[in-house]
PDB file of C-alpha atoms in Angstrom:
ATOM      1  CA  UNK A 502       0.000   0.000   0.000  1.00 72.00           C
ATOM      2  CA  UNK A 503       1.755   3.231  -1.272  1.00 79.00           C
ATOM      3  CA  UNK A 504      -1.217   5.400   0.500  1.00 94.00           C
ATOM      4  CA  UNK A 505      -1.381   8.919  -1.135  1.00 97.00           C
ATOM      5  CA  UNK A 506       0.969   9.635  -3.321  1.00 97.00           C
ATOM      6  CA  UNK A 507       1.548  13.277  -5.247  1.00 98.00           C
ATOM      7  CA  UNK A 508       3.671  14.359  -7.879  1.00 97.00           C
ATOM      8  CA  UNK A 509       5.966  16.470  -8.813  1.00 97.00           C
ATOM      9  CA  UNK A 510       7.448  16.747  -5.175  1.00 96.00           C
ATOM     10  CA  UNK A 511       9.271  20.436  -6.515  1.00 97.00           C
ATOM     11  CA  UNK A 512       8.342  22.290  -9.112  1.00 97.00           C
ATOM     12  CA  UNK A 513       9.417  25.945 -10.220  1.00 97.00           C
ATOM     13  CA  UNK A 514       6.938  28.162 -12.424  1.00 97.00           C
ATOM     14  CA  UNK A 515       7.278  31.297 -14.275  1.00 97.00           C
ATOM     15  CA  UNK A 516       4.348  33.708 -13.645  1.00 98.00           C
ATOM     16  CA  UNK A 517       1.689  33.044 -16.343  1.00 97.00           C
ATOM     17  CA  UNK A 518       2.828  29.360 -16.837  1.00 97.00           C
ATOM     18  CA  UNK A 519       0.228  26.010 -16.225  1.00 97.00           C
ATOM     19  CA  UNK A 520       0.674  22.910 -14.670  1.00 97.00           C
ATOM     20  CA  UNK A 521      -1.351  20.375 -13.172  1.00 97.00           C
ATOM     21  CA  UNK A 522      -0.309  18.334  -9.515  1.00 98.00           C
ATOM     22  CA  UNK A 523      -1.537  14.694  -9.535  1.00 97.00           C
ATOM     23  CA  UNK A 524      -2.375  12.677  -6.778  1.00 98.00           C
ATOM     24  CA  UNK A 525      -3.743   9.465  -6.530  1.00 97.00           C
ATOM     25  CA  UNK A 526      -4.472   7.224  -3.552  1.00 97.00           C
ATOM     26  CA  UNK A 527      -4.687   3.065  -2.903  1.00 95.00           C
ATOM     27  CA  UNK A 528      -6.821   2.923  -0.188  1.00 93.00           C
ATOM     28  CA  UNK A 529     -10.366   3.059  -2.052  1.00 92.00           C
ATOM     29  CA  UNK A 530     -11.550   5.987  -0.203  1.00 93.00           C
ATOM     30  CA  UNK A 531     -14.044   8.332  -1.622  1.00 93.00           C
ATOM     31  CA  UNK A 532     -13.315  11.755  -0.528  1.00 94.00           C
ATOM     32  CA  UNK A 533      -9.915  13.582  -1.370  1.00 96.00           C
ATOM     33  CA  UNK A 534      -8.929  16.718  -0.724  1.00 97.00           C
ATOM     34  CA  UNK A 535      -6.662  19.920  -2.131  1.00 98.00           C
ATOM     35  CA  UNK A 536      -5.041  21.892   0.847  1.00 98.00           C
ATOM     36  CA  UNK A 537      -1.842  24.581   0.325  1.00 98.00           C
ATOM     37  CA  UNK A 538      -0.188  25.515   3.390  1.00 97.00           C
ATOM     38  CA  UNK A 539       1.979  28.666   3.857  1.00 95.00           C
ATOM     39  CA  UNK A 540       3.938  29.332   6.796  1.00 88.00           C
ATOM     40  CA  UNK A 541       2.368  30.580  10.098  1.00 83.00           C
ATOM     41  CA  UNK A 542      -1.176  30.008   7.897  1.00 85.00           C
ATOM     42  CA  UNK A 543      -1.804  26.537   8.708  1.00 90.00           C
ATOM     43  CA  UNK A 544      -4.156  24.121   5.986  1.00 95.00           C
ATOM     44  CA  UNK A 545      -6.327  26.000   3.966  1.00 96.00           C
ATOM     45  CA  UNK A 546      -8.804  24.046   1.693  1.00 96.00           C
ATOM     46  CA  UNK A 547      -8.852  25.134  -1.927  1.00 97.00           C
ATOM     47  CA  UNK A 548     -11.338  21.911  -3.576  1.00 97.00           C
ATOM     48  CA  UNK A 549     -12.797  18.826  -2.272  1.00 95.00           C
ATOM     49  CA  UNK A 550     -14.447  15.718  -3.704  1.00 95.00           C
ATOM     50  CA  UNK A 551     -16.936  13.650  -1.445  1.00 91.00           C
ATOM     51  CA  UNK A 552     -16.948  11.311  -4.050  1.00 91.00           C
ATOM     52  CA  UNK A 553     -16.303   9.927  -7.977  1.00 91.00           C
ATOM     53  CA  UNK A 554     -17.677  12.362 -10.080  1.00 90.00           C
ATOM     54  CA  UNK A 555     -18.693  15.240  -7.589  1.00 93.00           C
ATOM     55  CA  UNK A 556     -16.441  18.787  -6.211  1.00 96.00           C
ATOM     56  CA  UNK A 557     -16.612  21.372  -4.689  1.00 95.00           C
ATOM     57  CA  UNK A 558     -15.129  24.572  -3.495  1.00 96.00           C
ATOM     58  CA  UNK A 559     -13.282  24.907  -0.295  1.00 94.00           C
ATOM     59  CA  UNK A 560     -11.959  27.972   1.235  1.00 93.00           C
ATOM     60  CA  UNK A 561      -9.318  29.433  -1.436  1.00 96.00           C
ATOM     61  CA  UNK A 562     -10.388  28.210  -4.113  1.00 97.00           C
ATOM     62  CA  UNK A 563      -9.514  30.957  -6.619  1.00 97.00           C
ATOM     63  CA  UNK A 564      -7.119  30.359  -9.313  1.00 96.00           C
ATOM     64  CA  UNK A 565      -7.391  27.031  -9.443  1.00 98.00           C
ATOM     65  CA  UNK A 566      -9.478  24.406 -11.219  1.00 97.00           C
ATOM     66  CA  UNK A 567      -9.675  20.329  -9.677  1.00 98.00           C
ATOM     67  CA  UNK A 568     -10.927  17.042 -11.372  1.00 97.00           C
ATOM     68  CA  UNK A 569     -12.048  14.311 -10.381  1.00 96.00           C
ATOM     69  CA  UNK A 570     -10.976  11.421 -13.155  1.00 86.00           C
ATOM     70  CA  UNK A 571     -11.818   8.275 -11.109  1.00 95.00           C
ATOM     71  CA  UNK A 572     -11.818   7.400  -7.562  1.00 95.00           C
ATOM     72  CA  UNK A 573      -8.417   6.735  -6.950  1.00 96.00           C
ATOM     73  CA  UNK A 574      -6.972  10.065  -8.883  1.00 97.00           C
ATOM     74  CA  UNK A 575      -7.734  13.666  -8.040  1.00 98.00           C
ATOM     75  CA  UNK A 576      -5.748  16.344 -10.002  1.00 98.00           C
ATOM     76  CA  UNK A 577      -5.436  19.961  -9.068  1.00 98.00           C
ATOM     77  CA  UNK A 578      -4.319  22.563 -11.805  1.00 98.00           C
ATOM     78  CA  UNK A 579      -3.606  26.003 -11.828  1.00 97.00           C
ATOM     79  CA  UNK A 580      -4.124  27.579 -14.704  1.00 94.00           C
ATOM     80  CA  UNK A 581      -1.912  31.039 -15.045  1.00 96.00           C
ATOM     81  CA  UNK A 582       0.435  30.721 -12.075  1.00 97.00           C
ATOM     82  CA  UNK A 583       0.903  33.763  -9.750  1.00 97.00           C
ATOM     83  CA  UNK A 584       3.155  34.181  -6.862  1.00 97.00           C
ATOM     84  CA  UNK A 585       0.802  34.113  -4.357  1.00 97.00           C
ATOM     85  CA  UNK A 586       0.448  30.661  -5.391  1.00 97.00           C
ATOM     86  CA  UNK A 587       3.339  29.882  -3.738  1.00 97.00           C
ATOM     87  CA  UNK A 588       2.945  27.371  -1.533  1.00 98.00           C
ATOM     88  CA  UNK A 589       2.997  23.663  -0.472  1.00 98.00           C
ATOM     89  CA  UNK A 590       0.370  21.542  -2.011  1.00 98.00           C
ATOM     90  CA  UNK A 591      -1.077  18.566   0.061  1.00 98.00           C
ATOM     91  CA  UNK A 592      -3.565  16.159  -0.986  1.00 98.00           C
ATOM     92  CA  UNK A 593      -5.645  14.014   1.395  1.00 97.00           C
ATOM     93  CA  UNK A 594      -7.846  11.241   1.397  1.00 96.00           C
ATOM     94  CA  UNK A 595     -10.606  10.081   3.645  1.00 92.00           C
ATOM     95  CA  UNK A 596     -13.285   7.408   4.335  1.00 83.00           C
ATOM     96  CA  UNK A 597     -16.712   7.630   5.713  1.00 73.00           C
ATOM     97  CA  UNK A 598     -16.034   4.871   8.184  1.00 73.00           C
ATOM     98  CA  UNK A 599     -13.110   6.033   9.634  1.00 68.00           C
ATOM     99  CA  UNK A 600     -12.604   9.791   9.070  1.00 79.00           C
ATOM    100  CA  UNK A 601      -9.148  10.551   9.622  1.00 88.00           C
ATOM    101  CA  UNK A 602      -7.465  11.962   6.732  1.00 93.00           C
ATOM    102  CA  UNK A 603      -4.145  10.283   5.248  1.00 95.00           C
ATOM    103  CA  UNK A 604      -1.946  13.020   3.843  1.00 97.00           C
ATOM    104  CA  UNK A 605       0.416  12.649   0.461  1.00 97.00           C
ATOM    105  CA  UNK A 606       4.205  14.296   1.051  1.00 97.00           C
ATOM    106  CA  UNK A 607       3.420  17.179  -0.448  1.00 97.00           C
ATOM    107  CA  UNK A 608       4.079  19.520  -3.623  1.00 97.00           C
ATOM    108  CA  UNK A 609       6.495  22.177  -2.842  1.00 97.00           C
ATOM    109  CA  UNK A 610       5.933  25.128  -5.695  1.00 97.00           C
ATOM    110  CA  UNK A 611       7.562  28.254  -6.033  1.00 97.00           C
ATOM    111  CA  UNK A 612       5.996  30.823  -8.357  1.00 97.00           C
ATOM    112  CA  UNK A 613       8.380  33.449 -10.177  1.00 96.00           C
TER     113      UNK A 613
ATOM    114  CA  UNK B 294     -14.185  29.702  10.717  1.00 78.00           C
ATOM    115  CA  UNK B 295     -11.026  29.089  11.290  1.00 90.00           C
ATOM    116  CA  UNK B 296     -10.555  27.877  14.965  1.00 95.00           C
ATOM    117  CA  UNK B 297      -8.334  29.174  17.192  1.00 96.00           C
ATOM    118  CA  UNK B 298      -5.215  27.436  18.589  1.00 97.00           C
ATOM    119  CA  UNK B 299      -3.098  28.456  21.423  1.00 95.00           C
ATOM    120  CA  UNK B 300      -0.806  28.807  22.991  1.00 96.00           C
ATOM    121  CA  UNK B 301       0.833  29.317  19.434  1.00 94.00           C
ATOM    122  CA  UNK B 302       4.487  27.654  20.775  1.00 96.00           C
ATOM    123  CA  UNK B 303       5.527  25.557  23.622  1.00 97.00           C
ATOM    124  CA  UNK B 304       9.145  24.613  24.993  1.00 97.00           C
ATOM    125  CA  UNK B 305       9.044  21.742  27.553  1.00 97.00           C
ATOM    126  CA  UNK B 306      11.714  19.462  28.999  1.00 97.00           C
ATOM    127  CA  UNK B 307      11.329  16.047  28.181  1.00 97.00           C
ATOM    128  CA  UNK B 308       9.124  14.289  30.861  1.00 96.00           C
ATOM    129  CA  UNK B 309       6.962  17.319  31.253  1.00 97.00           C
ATOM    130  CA  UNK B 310       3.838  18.020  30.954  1.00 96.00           C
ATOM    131  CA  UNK B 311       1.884  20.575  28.158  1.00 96.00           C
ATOM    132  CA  UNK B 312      -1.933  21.484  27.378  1.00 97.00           C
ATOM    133  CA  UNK B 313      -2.607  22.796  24.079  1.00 97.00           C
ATOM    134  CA  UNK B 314      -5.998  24.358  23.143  1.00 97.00           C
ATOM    135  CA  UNK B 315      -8.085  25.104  20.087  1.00 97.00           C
ATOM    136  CA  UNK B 316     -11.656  26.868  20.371  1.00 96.00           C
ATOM    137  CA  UNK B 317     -14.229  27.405  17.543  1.00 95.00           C
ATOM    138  CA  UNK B 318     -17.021  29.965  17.473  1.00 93.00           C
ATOM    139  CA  UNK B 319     -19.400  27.608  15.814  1.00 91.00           C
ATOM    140  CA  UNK B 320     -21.309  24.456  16.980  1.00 89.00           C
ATOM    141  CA  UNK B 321     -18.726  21.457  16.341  1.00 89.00           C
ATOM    142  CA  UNK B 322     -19.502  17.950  14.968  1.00 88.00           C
ATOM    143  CA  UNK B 323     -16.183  16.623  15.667  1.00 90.00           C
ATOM    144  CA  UNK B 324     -12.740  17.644  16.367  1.00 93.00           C
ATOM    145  CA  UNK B 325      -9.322  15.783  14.677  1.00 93.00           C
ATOM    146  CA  UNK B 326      -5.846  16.131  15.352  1.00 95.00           C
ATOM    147  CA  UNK B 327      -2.724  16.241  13.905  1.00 96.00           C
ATOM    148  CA  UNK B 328       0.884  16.355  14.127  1.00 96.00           C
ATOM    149  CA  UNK B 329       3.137  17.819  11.385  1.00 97.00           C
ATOM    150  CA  UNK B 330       6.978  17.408  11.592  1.00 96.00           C
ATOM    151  CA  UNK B 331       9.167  19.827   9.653  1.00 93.00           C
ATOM    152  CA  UNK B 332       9.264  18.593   5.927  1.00 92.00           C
ATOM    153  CA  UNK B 333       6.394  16.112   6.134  1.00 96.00           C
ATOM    154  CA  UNK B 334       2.987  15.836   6.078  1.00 96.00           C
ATOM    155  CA  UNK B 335       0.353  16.257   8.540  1.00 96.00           C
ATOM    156  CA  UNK B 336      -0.392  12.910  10.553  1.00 95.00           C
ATOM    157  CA  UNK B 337      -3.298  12.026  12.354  1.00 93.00           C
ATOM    158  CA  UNK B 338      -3.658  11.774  16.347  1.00 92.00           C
ATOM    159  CA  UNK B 339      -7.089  11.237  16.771  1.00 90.00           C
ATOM    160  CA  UNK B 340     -10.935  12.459  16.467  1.00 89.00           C
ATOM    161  CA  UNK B 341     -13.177  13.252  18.657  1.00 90.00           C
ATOM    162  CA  UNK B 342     -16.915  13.340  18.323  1.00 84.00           C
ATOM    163  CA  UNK B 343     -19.575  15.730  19.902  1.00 76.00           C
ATOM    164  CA  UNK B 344     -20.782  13.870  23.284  1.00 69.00           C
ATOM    165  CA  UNK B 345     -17.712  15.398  25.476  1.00 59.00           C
ATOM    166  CA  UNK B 346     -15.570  11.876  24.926  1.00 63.00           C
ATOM    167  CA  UNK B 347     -11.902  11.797  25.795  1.00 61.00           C
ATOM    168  CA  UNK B 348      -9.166   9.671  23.565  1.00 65.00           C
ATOM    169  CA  UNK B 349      -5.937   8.960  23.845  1.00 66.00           C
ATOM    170  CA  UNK B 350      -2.804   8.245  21.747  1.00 69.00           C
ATOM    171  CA  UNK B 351       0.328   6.942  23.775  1.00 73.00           C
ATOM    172  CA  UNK B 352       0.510   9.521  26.246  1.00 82.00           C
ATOM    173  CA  UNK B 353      -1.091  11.929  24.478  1.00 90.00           C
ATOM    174  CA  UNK B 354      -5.137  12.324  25.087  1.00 91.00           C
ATOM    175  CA  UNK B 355      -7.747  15.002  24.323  1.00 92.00           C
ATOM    176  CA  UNK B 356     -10.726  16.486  25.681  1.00 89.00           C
ATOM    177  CA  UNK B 357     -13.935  17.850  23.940  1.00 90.00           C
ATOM    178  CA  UNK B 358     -16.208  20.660  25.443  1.00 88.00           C
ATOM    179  CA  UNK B 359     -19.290  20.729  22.863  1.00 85.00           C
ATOM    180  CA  UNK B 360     -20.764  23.327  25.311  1.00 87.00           C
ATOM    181  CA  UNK B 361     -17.695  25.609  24.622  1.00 89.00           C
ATOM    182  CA  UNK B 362     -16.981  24.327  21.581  1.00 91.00           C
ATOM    183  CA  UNK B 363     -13.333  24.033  22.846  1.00 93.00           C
ATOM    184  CA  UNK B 364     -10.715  21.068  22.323  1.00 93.00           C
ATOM    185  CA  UNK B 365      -7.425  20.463  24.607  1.00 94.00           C
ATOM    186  CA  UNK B 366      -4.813  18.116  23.717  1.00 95.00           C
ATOM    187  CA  UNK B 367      -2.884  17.046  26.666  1.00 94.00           C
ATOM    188  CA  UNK B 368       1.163  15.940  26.736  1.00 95.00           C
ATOM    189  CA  UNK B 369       1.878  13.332  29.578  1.00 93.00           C
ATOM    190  CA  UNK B 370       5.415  12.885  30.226  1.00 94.00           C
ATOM    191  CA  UNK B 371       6.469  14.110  27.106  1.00 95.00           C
ATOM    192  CA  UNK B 372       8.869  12.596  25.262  1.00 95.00           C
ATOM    193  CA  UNK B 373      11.870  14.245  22.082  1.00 96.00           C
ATOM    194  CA  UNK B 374       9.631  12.626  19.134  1.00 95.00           C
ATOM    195  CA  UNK B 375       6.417  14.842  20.509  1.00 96.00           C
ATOM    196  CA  UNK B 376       8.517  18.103  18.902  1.00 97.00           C
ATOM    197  CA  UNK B 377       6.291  18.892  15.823  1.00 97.00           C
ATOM    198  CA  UNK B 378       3.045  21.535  15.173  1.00 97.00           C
ATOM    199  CA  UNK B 379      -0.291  20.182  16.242  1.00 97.00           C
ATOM    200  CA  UNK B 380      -2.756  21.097  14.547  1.00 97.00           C
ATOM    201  CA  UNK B 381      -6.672  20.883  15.451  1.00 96.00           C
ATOM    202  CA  UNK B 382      -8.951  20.382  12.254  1.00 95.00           C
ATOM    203  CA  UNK B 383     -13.070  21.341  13.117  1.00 94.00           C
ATOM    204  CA  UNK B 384     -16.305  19.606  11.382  1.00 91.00           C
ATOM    205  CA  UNK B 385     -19.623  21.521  11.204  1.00 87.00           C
ATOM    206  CA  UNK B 386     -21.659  19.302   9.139  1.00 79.00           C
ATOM    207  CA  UNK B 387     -20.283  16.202   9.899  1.00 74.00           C
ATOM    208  CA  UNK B 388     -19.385  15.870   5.906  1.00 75.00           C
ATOM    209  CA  UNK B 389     -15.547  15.600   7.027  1.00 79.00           C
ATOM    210  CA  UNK B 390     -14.929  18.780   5.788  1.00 88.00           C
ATOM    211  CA  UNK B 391     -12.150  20.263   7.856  1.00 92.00           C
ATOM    212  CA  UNK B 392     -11.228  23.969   8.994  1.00 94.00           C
ATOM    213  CA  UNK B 393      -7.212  23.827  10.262  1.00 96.00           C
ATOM    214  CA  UNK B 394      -5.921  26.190  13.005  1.00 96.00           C
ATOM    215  CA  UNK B 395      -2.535  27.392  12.311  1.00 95.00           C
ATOM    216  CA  UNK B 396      -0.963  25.255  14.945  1.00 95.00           C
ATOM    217  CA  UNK B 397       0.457  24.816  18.045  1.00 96.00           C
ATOM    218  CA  UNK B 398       4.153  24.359  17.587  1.00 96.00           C
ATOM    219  CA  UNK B 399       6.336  22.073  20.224  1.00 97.00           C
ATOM    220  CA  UNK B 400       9.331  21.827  21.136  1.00 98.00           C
ATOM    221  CA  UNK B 401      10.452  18.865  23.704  1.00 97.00           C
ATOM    222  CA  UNK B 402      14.174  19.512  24.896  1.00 97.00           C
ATOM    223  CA  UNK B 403      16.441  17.334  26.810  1.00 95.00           C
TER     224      UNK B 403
END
């Protein structure tokens, strides 16, 4: 069981540029998560999925777009970089049985 | 909606003991947990549900107030590997949809 994983782990962008972070998860859980965290701000939420096919907004959710492609891979893309989007990306999975939230290692991106 | 953590950093000698708090202005579902060490991710401690239970991890329990809509995590005998930020996550709906303080950091000393 690899758990969450995320890629890239680093990534540098220009201002203006695209990308999209991938994550996917083993467990067979069906709700995952988009969080950034900048220092001294804790987790913020930017999307969430309850489940295959559904999302939905969480609290900074401007600037970026999420999707959804099955229920083990949740993608989260940003679509003209800025550098307040720098940040580290986490993505999460959960389960309704057993709540708790298993975190990926994290994107670290730095917007120039 | 954010909840509130304090105190925002702790230094303790190993073998003491710390209380950390985080308090919500809304009416809570449940309460989680977490401890972050530098570079990694968040890892879960526990949860705990509206009904004023208490859990434990090792030597680390919590407390939930649904009256005050308050949370306390408590470090017994702490120990070097406790060093990390703690953060509290808070549930409204009961969806699993989390709100993060911005942590409690520790530091345990020899």
């Amino acid at each position: 069981n690899a758990g969450v994983t995320q890629t890239p782990k680093f990534q540098v962008l220009k201002t203006g540029q695209s990308m999209t972070l991938q994550c996917a998860q083993d467990m067979n859980h069906n709700s995952m998560y988009w969080y950034r965290q900048d220092p001294g701000m804790g987790l913020r939420l930017i999307y969430y999925s309850a489940s295959e096919g559904t999302t939905d907004k969480g609290e900074v959710p401007n600037g970026y777009n999420v999707s959804r492609l099955n229920k083990r891979e949740f993608s989260l893309r940003l679509e003209s970089a800025a550098p307040s989007q720098t940040s580290v990306y986490f993505c999460a999975s959960s389960s309704p049985s057993r709540q708790e939230q298993y975190f990926g290692p994290g994107t670290r991106l730095t917007v120039t | 909606q954010q909840p509130v953590q304090s105190p925002q950093a702790v230094i303790l000698r190993e073998g003491e003991d710390a209380v950390i708090n985080c308090s919500s202005s809304k009416a809570l579902y449940s309460v989680h947990w977490y401890r972050q060490k530098h570079g990694e991710a968040p890892v879960f401690l526990m949860i705990l549900l509206k009904g004023g239970e208490q859990k434990g991890h090792e030597k680390i329990s919590a407390s939930f107030n649904e009256k005050k809509q308050q949370s306390s995590l408590y470090l017994t005998a702490s120990q070097l590997s406790y060093s990390g930020t703690y953060f509290c996550g808070t549930e409204i709906r009961g969806n699993n949809r989390l709100a993060f303080g911005k942590g409690n950091q520790v530091v345990v000393i020899p």
